[in-house]
Structure formats: C-alpha cells, structure tokens
Amino acid sequence: MTLPTEKRTLLTIVTEAVVEQTLLRDLDRLGVRGYTVSDARGKGSRGVRDAAWEEAANVRVEVICERAQAEDVLRHLQARYYADYAMVAFLAEIEVLRPEKF
Amino acid sequence: MIDVVVLFFLFGLAAGLARSDLKLPSALYDSLSLILLLAIGLKGGEGLAKQALAPLLPQLGAVILLGVAQTFIAFAILRGLGRLGRADAASMAAHYGSVSVATFAVGVNWLLVRDIEFEPQMAVFLAIMEVPAILIGIVLARGVSRDTDWRALGHEAFLGKGVTLLLGGMAIGWIAGPDGLAPIKGVFFDLFKGALALFLLEMGLIVSRQVGELKRRGLFIVAFGLGMPLLSALLGLATGLALGLSPGGLTLLATLAASASYIAVPAAMRLAVPEANPALSLAAVLGVTFPFNILAGIPLYHALATQFTGATP
C-alpha cells in the first residue's frame, strides 16, 4: 500500500546565530507556519565557523511549505541577507504526510 | 609576579597556538560568564547599599561621556590614519568605546589579590559603559536616519545578557545586603577566582584563533590595538581623578576605558551595521587589546593611578 503523501518544498537556511531572531521574525511576517532551528557548525567562504563561542556559531533553520511560499522567502533572504551575512539557503522537493500542516 | 588566572590565559593561548584538541564545552563558557557577571553585580550592589545613591548620578554622566568621547576619538583615528571605510571604522570604534567584562574581572582580581580597595560603583560603571558606544557607533555608520529600528537596537543594547545580569545581580545584592548574601557567598564570591581562571583558559583558546586574521591585517591594526587602550586609559584616569576615585577605583576605571568589547558590541554591530567586517574588529580587540590589557595594561594603569594620586603603592 502506498502512503498518501503530498509534495512540499523544504527550505533549509544555514546562517550566523546572531541573525536568528531577526530571521525568525521575517519568517513569521512572510506567513511561514512553522520551522525547526538547530545549532550548526561548519566551514565555507567566510571561514571556519566552529561554534566555539557565540561569534562563530551557526544555526540551521528548516521550513516546510508550498513551493511558491518557499520561493518568496528565498527571494527575501537574497535581498536582505546575502550581501552581508554568511548564509546558505537551498530548496529541496520532499514528500509529507498531513499536508494541511504545511 | 604574574597572577595565576593570567597563567590560565597563557595556557589556553599556548594550547590553541599548538593546535591542541583542547576545547571547553560552550555551555561551560556560558555558565562561567553568567557566574562572573552575577558575582560582579552582587558585590557592587552589596557595596552600594552602604552609601547614598544621589551623588552617583553625576558620576554616571561622566562615565557615559567618557565612553562617547572614546568612540568619537577611535572613529577619527580609524578614518584618518587607518583609512578604513565608514562602516568598518564606526563598528570598530564602537568596540573600543564599549567595555569588556573579562578585562574588568581580571582587574578586580588583580586588586583583590593585592588587598587594594575600590569603590562599589565600579560595577555600575561597567554596566553603564557598555551601551553608549553601541548607539554612537550606529549613528556614525548610518547617520540618524528614519530607517533605523531604534526599538530593536535599544532592546539589543539595554537588555543584552551582560547588562541584564549585571543589573539583576546589583539589585539582588542591594536588597539582600551582606547578611542576605552570606548563604550564596560560596558560589559567587569564593568561586570567583576559580571561575575566572577557567574562563580565561577559554579566552586564551579564542584569542589563539585570531592570530591568522591578525597576520593578514598588518601593522596598523596591531598599532591601533595597543595605542587606543593607552589613550583611553589616560582619559579614564583623568575622568577618575575628576571624580575623586581611590587608586583602586582609578585603576578599574582606566581598565574599563582601555578595554574593548568582544561580546555585546560585535552582536549589536552585526545586526545594525552588517556591511562592517566583524573579523577586523575582533582581530584587534581579541588578538591585541585584550591580551595587552590583562598582561601589561592593568599593572601599568595601577602604577599611573598611584602616581597621579600621590599614594604609596
């Protein structure tokens, strides 16, 4: 038996912990219904961010929503954060149960 | 004789430079800074309860002006001599106009070890001096524009972790008094030096990571990182003399003036002036100014303080 799944888009944002609060406020304002935040560390074009202390800490924010909304958020991120902050954001197509949640 | 807590800093620095695997859990770092901030606040509040508060108000005005003046001077030097862009200069100036709790704690420890008295309001000065430089730095970078979200920035500046814990500790110390504080003395006062030692071990590790950045930035940043605290310390000493502080109080005010923020200001500047390069300020503050202050600055400021007041050291 196949599960009654539906397609949604997973938006993953990895960025500096310092912008977490502003970013979450933006997500709320853009109508996102839920998100998951986790601490993260890694390395990229802005150097090693090993979370050894607050200034070098990253967070990963995950949002599951409709494709159109994910693109809206991504456009906003690009305009508002890409120039000045260490940020990587990407979309992935996923399948979920209970589509009414997302 | 070098203080034992400073040896912990040097140990952390050496371990970091040797690329040791040594790493303190970040929860421990947070807990230690919480204990240190509360201890400083409690001690200050306890002392303040013994004196009238009204005469303090003009003193608070004076140290606010001190922080503002330092920010403007640092900005002028960074723009003029350093040829930094407006945003970078403003952000870095804010770091130097503000204060470092860790440096202050090392100064307090330095005086405690030598049984030198200092005024209880130094803890209030610490809390007060953290804020004005942030606001001035933002104005220097942005101008006074309508776009600035002053409510969010005010929240960030006045209700950050550091200021909240200091003021909360002070209120508790003030209300409880020496007898009320006796049951918790073990954690906050007796453990102070041990907590500071561990905290400085982590600071050594953090500072060791700035060395690479410092090599890239060259001489001006090193010169500024050494020159600015000396200039600020003299301003702090002059302010302290005008306020009639004791040699211990003068030493701490000079230390506060000379210190540069590496927690509250970087976070606020990252949000308010995002185009400024945070690595530049942190390289100077952590790579040069913090080690200089705790290794050489504090004894020097105390020597100057005793010289100026004519007291015998």
CSV table of C-alpha atoms in Angstrom, one decimal:
chain,number,residue,atom,x,y,z
A,1,MET,CA,0.0,0.0,0.0
A,2,THR,CA,1.4,3.4,-0.9
A,3,LEU,CA,1.3,6.2,1.7
A,4,PRO,CA,-1.0,9.2,0.9
A,5,THR,CA,2.0,11.6,0.7
A,6,GLU,CA,1.9,15.0,-0.9
A,7,LYS,CA,4.7,17.1,-2.4
A,8,ARG,CA,6.0,20.1,-0.5
A,9,THR,CA,9.3,22.1,-0.5
A,10,LEU,CA,11.9,22.0,2.2
A,11,LEU,CA,13.8,25.3,2.6
A,12,THR,CA,17.0,24.9,4.6
A,13,ILE,CA,18.9,28.0,5.8
A,14,VAL,CA,22.3,27.9,7.4
A,15,THR,CA,23.5,31.2,8.7
A,16,GLU,CA,25.1,33.1,11.6
A,17,ALA,CA,23.5,32.6,15.0
A,18,VAL,CA,23.5,36.3,15.5
A,19,VAL,CA,20.7,36.8,13.0
A,20,GLU,CA,18.4,34.1,14.3
A,21,GLN,CA,15.9,36.3,16.0
A,22,THR,CA,15.6,38.7,13.0
A,23,LEU,CA,15.4,35.8,10.6
A,24,LEU,CA,12.6,34.1,12.6
A,25,ARG,CA,10.7,37.4,12.8
A,26,ASP,CA,11.0,37.7,9.0
A,27,LEU,CA,9.7,34.1,8.5
A,28,ASP,CA,6.7,34.9,10.7
A,29,ARG,CA,6.0,38.0,8.8
A,30,LEU,CA,6.1,36.1,5.5
A,31,GLY,CA,3.5,33.8,6.8
A,32,VAL,CA,5.5,30.7,7.4
A,33,ARG,CA,3.6,28.4,9.7
A,34,GLY,CA,6.4,26.5,11.3
A,35,TYR,CA,10.1,26.0,11.4
A,36,THR,CA,12.9,24.0,13.2
A,37,VAL,CA,16.1,25.6,14.4
A,38,SER,CA,19.2,23.7,15.3
A,39,ASP,CA,22.7,24.7,16.2
A,40,ALA,CA,25.3,24.1,13.5
A,41,ARG,CA,28.9,24.4,12.7
A,42,GLY,CA,31.0,24.1,9.5
A,43,LYS,CA,33.2,25.8,7.0
A,44,GLY,CA,32.6,27.9,3.9
A,45,SER,CA,33.6,31.0,2.0
A,46,ARG,CA,33.5,33.0,5.3
A,47,GLY,CA,35.9,30.7,7.1
A,48,VAL,CA,35.6,28.1,9.8
A,49,ARG,CA,32.5,28.6,11.9
A,50,ASP,CA,33.2,26.1,14.7
A,51,ALA,CA,30.6,27.4,17.2
A,52,ALA,CA,33.5,27.6,19.8
A,53,TRP,CA,31.9,30.7,21.1
A,54,GLU,CA,28.9,33.0,20.2
A,55,GLU,CA,30.5,35.0,17.4
A,56,ALA,CA,31.4,31.9,15.5
A,57,ALA,CA,28.2,30.0,15.9
A,58,ASN,CA,25.8,29.0,13.1
A,59,VAL,CA,22.2,27.9,13.1
A,60,ARG,CA,20.2,25.8,10.6
A,61,VAL,CA,16.6,26.8,10.1
A,62,GLU,CA,14.3,24.3,8.2
A,63,VAL,CA,10.9,25.3,6.8
A,64,ILE,CA,8.5,23.0,5.0
A,65,CYS,CA,5.9,24.9,2.9
A,66,GLU,CA,4.4,25.2,-0.6
A,67,ARG,CA,6.9,25.8,-3.4
A,68,ALA,CA,5.6,29.4,-4.1
A,69,GLN,CA,6.0,30.5,-0.5
A,70,ALA,CA,9.5,28.9,-0.3
A,71,GLU,CA,10.5,30.9,-3.3
A,72,ASP,CA,9.1,34.1,-1.8
A,73,VAL,CA,11.2,33.5,1.4
A,74,LEU,CA,14.3,32.7,-0.7
A,75,ARG,CA,13.9,35.9,-2.7
A,76,HIS,CA,13.6,37.9,0.6
A,77,LEU,CA,16.7,36.2,2.0
A,78,GLN,CA,18.7,37.0,-1.1
A,79,ALA,CA,17.7,40.7,-0.9
A,80,ARG,CA,18.0,41.1,2.8
A,81,TYR,CA,20.9,38.9,4.0
A,82,TYR,CA,23.1,37.5,1.2
A,83,ALA,CA,25.4,40.5,0.8
A,84,ASP,CA,26.4,41.0,4.4
A,85,TYR,CA,25.9,37.7,6.2
A,86,ALA,CA,27.3,34.2,6.0
A,87,MET,CA,24.2,32.4,4.7
A,88,VAL,CA,23.5,29.4,2.5
A,89,ALA,CA,19.8,28.6,1.7
A,90,PHE,CA,18.5,25.9,-0.6
A,91,LEU,CA,15.3,24.2,-1.7
A,92,ALA,CA,14.5,20.5,-1.9
A,93,GLU,CA,11.4,18.7,-3.0
A,94,ILE,CA,10.1,16.4,-0.3
A,95,GLU,CA,7.0,14.4,0.4
A,96,VAL,CA,5.0,14.8,3.6
A,97,LEU,CA,2.1,13.2,5.3
A,98,ARG,CA,-0.6,15.5,6.8
A,99,PRO,CA,-0.2,18.2,4.1
A,100,GLU,CA,-2.6,20.5,5.9
A,101,LYS,CA,0.2,21.2,8.4
A,102,PHE,CA,2.4,22.8,5.8
B,1,MET,CA,54.6,38.2,39.9
B,2,ILE,CA,52.0,37.3,37.3
B,3,ASP,CA,48.6,36.4,38.6
B,4,VAL,CA,47.6,32.8,38.5
B,5,VAL,CA,44.4,33.5,36.5
B,6,VAL,CA,46.6,35.1,33.8
B,7,LEU,CA,48.7,31.9,33.6
B,8,PHE,CA,45.5,30.1,32.7
B,9,PHE,CA,45.0,32.5,29.8
B,10,LEU,CA,48.6,31.9,28.7
B,11,PHE,CA,48.0,28.1,28.9
B,12,GLY,CA,44.9,28.4,26.7
B,13,LEU,CA,46.7,30.6,24.3
B,14,ALA,CA,49.7,28.2,24.0
B,15,ALA,CA,47.3,25.2,23.7
B,16,GLY,CA,45.4,27.0,20.9
B,17,LEU,CA,48.5,28.0,19.0
B,18,ALA,CA,49.9,24.5,19.2
B,19,ARG,CA,46.5,23.3,17.7
B,20,SER,CA,45.7,21.1,20.7
B,21,ASP,CA,42.4,19.4,20.7
B,22,LEU,CA,41.5,21.2,23.9
B,23,LYS,CA,38.0,22.6,23.7
B,24,LEU,CA,35.8,23.8,26.6
B,25,PRO,CA,32.1,22.9,26.2
B,26,SER,CA,30.3,26.1,25.1
B,27,ALA,CA,27.7,25.5,27.9
B,28,LEU,CA,30.6,25.8,30.4
B,29,TYR,CA,31.8,29.1,28.8
B,30,ASP,CA,28.2,30.4,29.1
B,31,SER,CA,27.9,29.3,32.7
B,32,LEU,CA,31.2,30.8,33.7
B,33,SER,CA,30.3,34.2,32.2
B,34,LEU,CA,27.0,34.0,34.0
B,35,ILE,CA,28.7,33.4,37.4
B,36,LEU,CA,31.2,36.2,36.8
B,37,LEU,CA,28.6,38.8,35.7
B,38,LEU,CA,26.4,38.0,38.7
B,39,ALA,CA,29.3,38.0,41.1
B,40,ILE,CA,30.4,41.4,39.9
B,41,GLY,CA,26.8,42.7,40.1
B,42,LEU,CA,26.2,41.2,43.6
B,43,LYS,CA,29.4,42.6,45.0
B,44,GLY,CA,28.6,46.1,43.6
B,45,GLY,CA,25.0,46.0,44.8
B,46,GLU,CA,26.1,45.0,48.3
B,47,GLY,CA,28.6,47.9,48.4
B,48,LEU,CA,26.1,50.4,47.0
B,49,ALA,CA,23.6,49.6,49.8
B,50,LYS,CA,26.0,51.1,52.3
B,51,GLN,CA,26.1,54.6,50.6
B,52,ALA,CA,23.8,57.3,49.3
B,53,LEU,CA,22.9,56.9,45.7
B,54,ALA,CA,22.2,60.5,44.7
B,55,PRO,CA,25.9,61.6,44.5
B,56,LEU,CA,26.4,58.8,42.0
B,57,LEU,CA,24.3,60.4,39.3
B,58,PRO,CA,26.9,63.0,38.1
B,59,GLN,CA,29.5,60.2,38.1
B,60,LEU,CA,27.3,58.1,35.8
B,61,GLY,CA,27.0,61.1,33.5
B,62,ALA,CA,30.8,61.5,33.5
B,63,VAL,CA,31.5,57.8,32.5
B,64,ILE,CA,28.8,57.9,29.8
B,65,LEU,CA,30.6,61.0,28.3
B,66,LEU,CA,33.9,59.1,28.6
B,67,GLY,CA,32.5,56.2,26.5
B,68,VAL,CA,31.1,58.6,24.0
B,69,ALA,CA,34.4,60.5,23.7
B,70,GLN,CA,36.4,57.3,23.2
B,71,THR,CA,34.1,56.2,20.4
B,72,PHE,CA,34.5,59.5,18.5
B,73,ILE,CA,38.2,59.6,19.0
B,74,ALA,CA,38.6,56.0,17.8
B,75,PHE,CA,36.4,56.7,14.8
B,76,ALA,CA,38.5,59.8,13.9
B,77,ILE,CA,41.8,57.8,14.2
B,78,LEU,CA,40.5,54.8,12.2
B,79,ARG,CA,39.1,57.0,9.4
B,80,GLY,CA,42.1,59.4,9.3
B,81,LEU,CA,45.2,57.3,10.0
B,82,GLY,CA,43.7,53.9,9.2
B,83,ARG,CA,41.9,54.9,6.1
B,84,LEU,CA,39.1,52.5,7.0
B,85,GLY,CA,35.7,52.8,5.3
B,86,ARG,CA,32.9,54.5,7.2
B,87,ALA,CA,31.1,51.3,8.3
B,88,ASP,CA,34.3,49.5,9.4
B,89,ALA,CA,35.6,52.5,11.3
B,90,ALA,CA,32.3,53.1,13.1
B,91,SER,CA,31.9,49.4,14.1
B,92,MET,CA,35.4,49.2,15.4
B,93,ALA,CA,35.1,52.5,17.2
B,94,ALA,CA,32.1,51.1,19.0
B,95,HIS,CA,34.1,48.1,20.1
B,96,TYR,CA,36.7,50.4,21.7
B,97,GLY,CA,34.2,52.8,23.2
B,98,SER,CA,32.5,50.0,25.0
B,99,VAL,CA,33.9,47.7,27.7
B,100,SER,CA,35.0,44.1,28.3
B,101,VAL,CA,33.7,42.3,31.4
B,102,ALA,CA,36.5,39.8,31.2
B,103,THR,CA,39.1,42.5,31.3
B,104,PHE,CA,37.3,44.2,34.2
B,105,ALA,CA,37.1,40.9,36.1
B,106,VAL,CA,40.9,40.4,35.7
B,107,GLY,CA,41.3,43.9,37.0
B,108,VAL,CA,39.1,43.2,40.0
B,109,ASN,CA,41.1,40.0,40.7
B,110,TRP,CA,44.4,41.9,40.4
B,111,LEU,CA,43.2,44.3,43.1
B,112,LEU,CA,41.7,41.6,45.3
B,113,VAL,CA,44.9,39.6,45.3
B,114,ARG,CA,46.8,42.7,46.4
B,115,ASP,CA,44.2,43.8,49.0
B,116,ILE,CA,43.6,47.1,47.3
B,117,GLU,CA,40.2,48.7,47.9
B,118,PHE,CA,37.9,50.1,45.2
B,119,GLU,CA,34.5,51.8,45.1
B,120,PRO,CA,31.4,49.6,44.7
B,121,GLN,CA,30.0,51.8,41.9
B,122,MET,CA,32.7,50.4,39.6
B,123,ALA,CA,30.1,47.6,38.8
B,124,VAL,CA,27.6,50.2,37.8
B,125,PHE,CA,30.1,51.9,35.6
B,126,LEU,CA,30.8,48.6,33.9
B,127,ALA,CA,27.0,48.1,33.1
B,128,ILE,CA,26.6,51.8,32.0
B,129,MET,CA,29.6,52.0,29.8
B,130,GLU,CA,28.6,49.0,27.7
B,131,VAL,CA,25.8,50.8,26.0
B,132,PRO,CA,26.5,54.4,24.7
B,133,ALA,CA,29.3,53.3,22.3
B,134,ILE,CA,26.9,51.0,20.5
B,135,LEU,CA,24.4,53.8,19.9
B,136,ILE,CA,27.2,56.2,18.8
B,137,GLY,CA,28.7,53.6,16.5
B,138,ILE,CA,25.4,53.1,14.8
B,139,VAL,CA,24.9,56.8,14.3
B,140,LEU,CA,28.5,57.2,13.0
B,141,ALA,CA,27.9,54.4,10.4
B,142,ARG,CA,24.3,55.4,9.4
B,143,GLY,CA,23.7,58.9,10.3
B,144,VAL,CA,20.4,59.5,12.1
B,145,SER,CA,18.0,58.0,9.6
B,146,ARG,CA,14.4,57.1,9.8
B,147,ASP,CA,15.1,53.5,8.7
B,148,THR,CA,17.0,52.6,11.9
B,149,ASP,CA,14.9,50.3,14.0
B,150,TRP,CA,15.8,52.0,17.3
B,151,ARG,CA,13.4,49.9,19.3
B,152,ALA,CA,15.1,46.7,18.3
B,153,LEU,CA,18.5,48.2,18.8
B,154,GLY,CA,17.6,49.7,22.2
B,155,HIS,CA,16.4,46.2,23.2
B,156,GLU,CA,19.7,44.7,22.0
B,157,ALA,CA,21.8,47.3,23.8
B,158,PHE,CA,20.0,47.6,27.1
B,159,LEU,CA,18.6,44.2,27.6
B,160,GLY,CA,21.5,42.1,26.3
B,161,LYS,CA,22.7,39.3,28.5
B,162,GLY,CA,25.6,41.2,30.1
B,163,VAL,CA,23.7,44.3,31.2
B,164,THR,CA,20.7,42.3,32.4
B,165,LEU,CA,22.8,40.0,34.6
B,166,LEU,CA,24.9,42.9,36.0
B,167,LEU,CA,21.8,45.0,36.9
B,168,GLY,CA,19.9,42.0,38.2
B,169,GLY,CA,22.9,41.0,40.4
B,170,MET,CA,23.2,44.5,41.6
B,171,ALA,CA,19.6,44.7,42.6
B,172,ILE,CA,19.8,41.4,44.5
B,173,GLY,CA,23.0,42.5,46.2
B,174,TRP,CA,21.5,45.8,47.1
B,175,ILE,CA,18.3,44.3,48.5
B,176,ALA,CA,19.9,41.3,50.3
B,177,GLY,CA,22.9,43.1,51.8
B,178,PRO,CA,25.9,41.3,53.3
B,179,ASP,CA,23.8,39.0,55.6
B,180,GLY,CA,21.4,38.0,52.9
B,181,LEU,CA,24.2,37.2,50.5
B,182,ALA,CA,26.1,35.0,53.1
B,183,PRO,CA,24.4,31.7,52.1
B,184,ILE,CA,25.3,32.1,48.4
B,185,LYS,CA,28.8,33.5,49.1
B,186,GLY,CA,30.4,30.1,48.3
B,187,VAL,CA,29.2,30.1,44.7
B,188,PHE,CA,29.6,33.7,43.7
B,189,PHE,CA,32.5,35.1,45.8
B,190,ASP,CA,34.7,32.2,46.9
B,191,LEU,CA,34.5,30.6,43.4
B,192,PHE,CA,35.1,33.9,41.6
B,193,LYS,CA,38.8,33.4,41.1
B,194,GLY,CA,38.4,29.7,40.0
B,195,ALA,CA,35.6,30.6,37.6
B,196,LEU,CA,37.8,33.4,36.2
B,197,ALA,CA,40.7,31.1,35.7
B,198,LEU,CA,38.6,28.6,33.7
B,199,PHE,CA,37.0,31.5,31.8
B,200,LEU,CA,40.4,32.9,30.9
B,201,LEU,CA,41.6,29.4,29.7
B,202,GLU,CA,38.8,29.6,27.1
B,203,MET,CA,39.7,33.2,26.3
B,204,GLY,CA,43.2,32.0,25.6
B,205,LEU,CA,41.8,29.5,23.1
B,206,ILE,CA,39.6,32.1,21.5
B,207,VAL,CA,42.5,34.6,21.2
B,208,SER,CA,44.7,32.0,19.6
B,209,ARG,CA,42.3,31.8,16.7
B,210,GLN,CA,42.7,35.5,15.9
B,211,VAL,CA,46.4,35.1,15.1
B,212,GLY,CA,45.8,34.2,11.4
B,213,GLU,CA,43.5,37.1,10.9
B,214,LEU,CA,46.0,39.4,12.6
B,215,LYS,CA,48.8,38.4,10.2
B,216,ARG,CA,46.6,39.3,7.3
B,217,ARG,CA,45.7,42.7,8.6
B,218,GLY,CA,49.1,44.0,9.2
B,219,LEU,CA,50.7,46.7,11.4
B,220,PHE,CA,48.0,49.3,11.6
B,221,ILE,CA,45.6,47.0,13.4
B,222,VAL,CA,48.3,46.0,15.9
B,223,ALA,CA,49.4,49.6,16.5
B,224,PHE,CA,45.8,50.7,17.0
B,225,GLY,CA,45.1,47.7,19.3
B,226,LEU,CA,48.0,48.8,21.5
B,227,GLY,CA,47.7,52.6,21.2
B,228,MET,CA,43.9,53.0,21.6
B,229,PRO,CA,43.8,51.4,25.1
B,230,LEU,CA,46.7,53.5,26.3
B,231,LEU,CA,45.0,56.7,25.1
B,232,SER,CA,41.6,55.5,26.6
B,233,ALA,CA,43.3,54.6,29.9
B,234,LEU,CA,44.6,58.2,30.2
B,235,LEU,CA,41.2,59.5,29.5
B,236,GLY,CA,39.8,57.1,32.1
B,237,LEU,CA,42.4,58.2,34.7
B,238,ALA,CA,41.6,61.9,34.0
B,239,THR,CA,37.9,61.2,34.5
B,240,GLY,CA,38.5,59.2,37.7
B,241,LEU,CA,40.7,61.9,39.1
B,242,ALA,CA,38.0,64.5,38.4
B,243,LEU,CA,35.5,62.2,40.3
B,244,GLY,CA,37.9,61.8,43.2
B,245,LEU,CA,38.2,58.0,43.0
B,246,SER,CA,40.7,56.0,45.1
B,247,PRO,CA,43.7,54.5,43.4
B,248,GLY,CA,41.9,51.1,43.2
B,249,GLY,CA,38.9,52.8,41.6
B,250,LEU,CA,41.1,54.8,39.2
B,251,THR,CA,42.8,51.6,38.2
B,252,LEU,CA,39.5,49.9,37.4
B,253,LEU,CA,38.1,53.0,35.5
B,254,ALA,CA,41.3,53.1,33.4
B,255,THR,CA,40.9,49.4,32.8
B,256,LEU,CA,37.3,49.8,31.8
B,257,ALA,CA,38.2,52.7,29.4
B,258,ALA,CA,41.1,50.8,27.9
B,259,SER,CA,39.1,47.6,27.5
B,260,ALA,CA,37.2,46.8,24.3
B,261,SER,CA,34.0,44.8,23.9
B,262,TYR,CA,34.1,41.5,22.2
B,263,ILE,CA,30.6,40.1,23.0
B,264,ALA,CA,27.8,42.8,23.2
B,265,VAL,CA,29.2,45.1,20.6
B,266,PRO,CA,30.0,42.6,17.9
B,267,ALA,CA,26.5,41.1,18.1
B,268,ALA,CA,24.8,44.6,18.0
B,269,MET,CA,27.1,45.8,15.1
B,270,ARG,CA,26.5,42.6,13.2
B,271,LEU,CA,22.8,43.4,13.2
B,272,ALA,CA,22.9,47.2,12.9
B,273,VAL,CA,25.9,47.7,10.6
B,274,PRO,CA,26.1,44.4,8.7
B,275,GLU,CA,28.4,45.7,6.0
B,276,ALA,CA,31.2,46.2,8.5
B,277,ASN,CA,33.7,43.4,8.6
B,278,PRO,CA,33.4,41.7,12.0
B,279,ALA,CA,36.7,39.9,11.6
B,280,LEU,CA,38.6,43.1,11.5
B,281,SER,CA,37.3,44.4,14.9
B,282,LEU,CA,37.7,41.1,16.6
B,283,ALA,CA,41.3,40.6,15.4
B,284,ALA,CA,42.2,43.9,17.0
B,285,VAL,CA,40.1,43.5,20.2
B,286,LEU,CA,40.9,39.9,20.9
B,287,GLY,CA,44.2,39.5,19.2
B,288,VAL,CA,45.9,42.6,20.6
B,289,THR,CA,43.9,44.7,23.1
B,290,PHE,CA,42.6,42.0,25.4
B,291,PRO,CA,45.9,40.2,25.9
B,292,PHE,CA,47.7,43.6,26.2
B,293,ASN,CA,45.4,44.8,28.9
B,294,ILE,CA,45.5,41.7,31.1
B,295,LEU,CA,49.2,41.1,30.7
B,296,ALA,CA,50.7,44.6,30.9
B,297,GLY,CA,47.9,47.2,30.9
B,298,ILE,CA,46.3,46.6,34.4
B,299,PRO,CA,49.6,46.8,36.4
B,300,LEU,CA,50.6,49.9,34.3
B,301,TYR,CA,47.2,51.6,34.9
B,302,HIS,CA,47.6,50.9,38.7
B,303,ALA,CA,51.2,52.4,38.6
B,304,LEU,CA,49.9,55.5,36.9
B,305,ALA,CA,46.9,55.7,39.3
B,306,THR,CA,49.2,55.7,42.3
B,307,GLN,CA,51.5,58.2,40.7
B,308,PHE,CA,48.6,60.6,40.0
B,309,THR,CA,47.1,60.4,43.4
B,310,GLY,CA,50.4,60.6,45.1
B,311,ALA,CA,49.6,57.5,47.1
B,312,THR,CA,52.3,55.0,48.0
B,313,PRO,CA,51.8,51.8,46.0
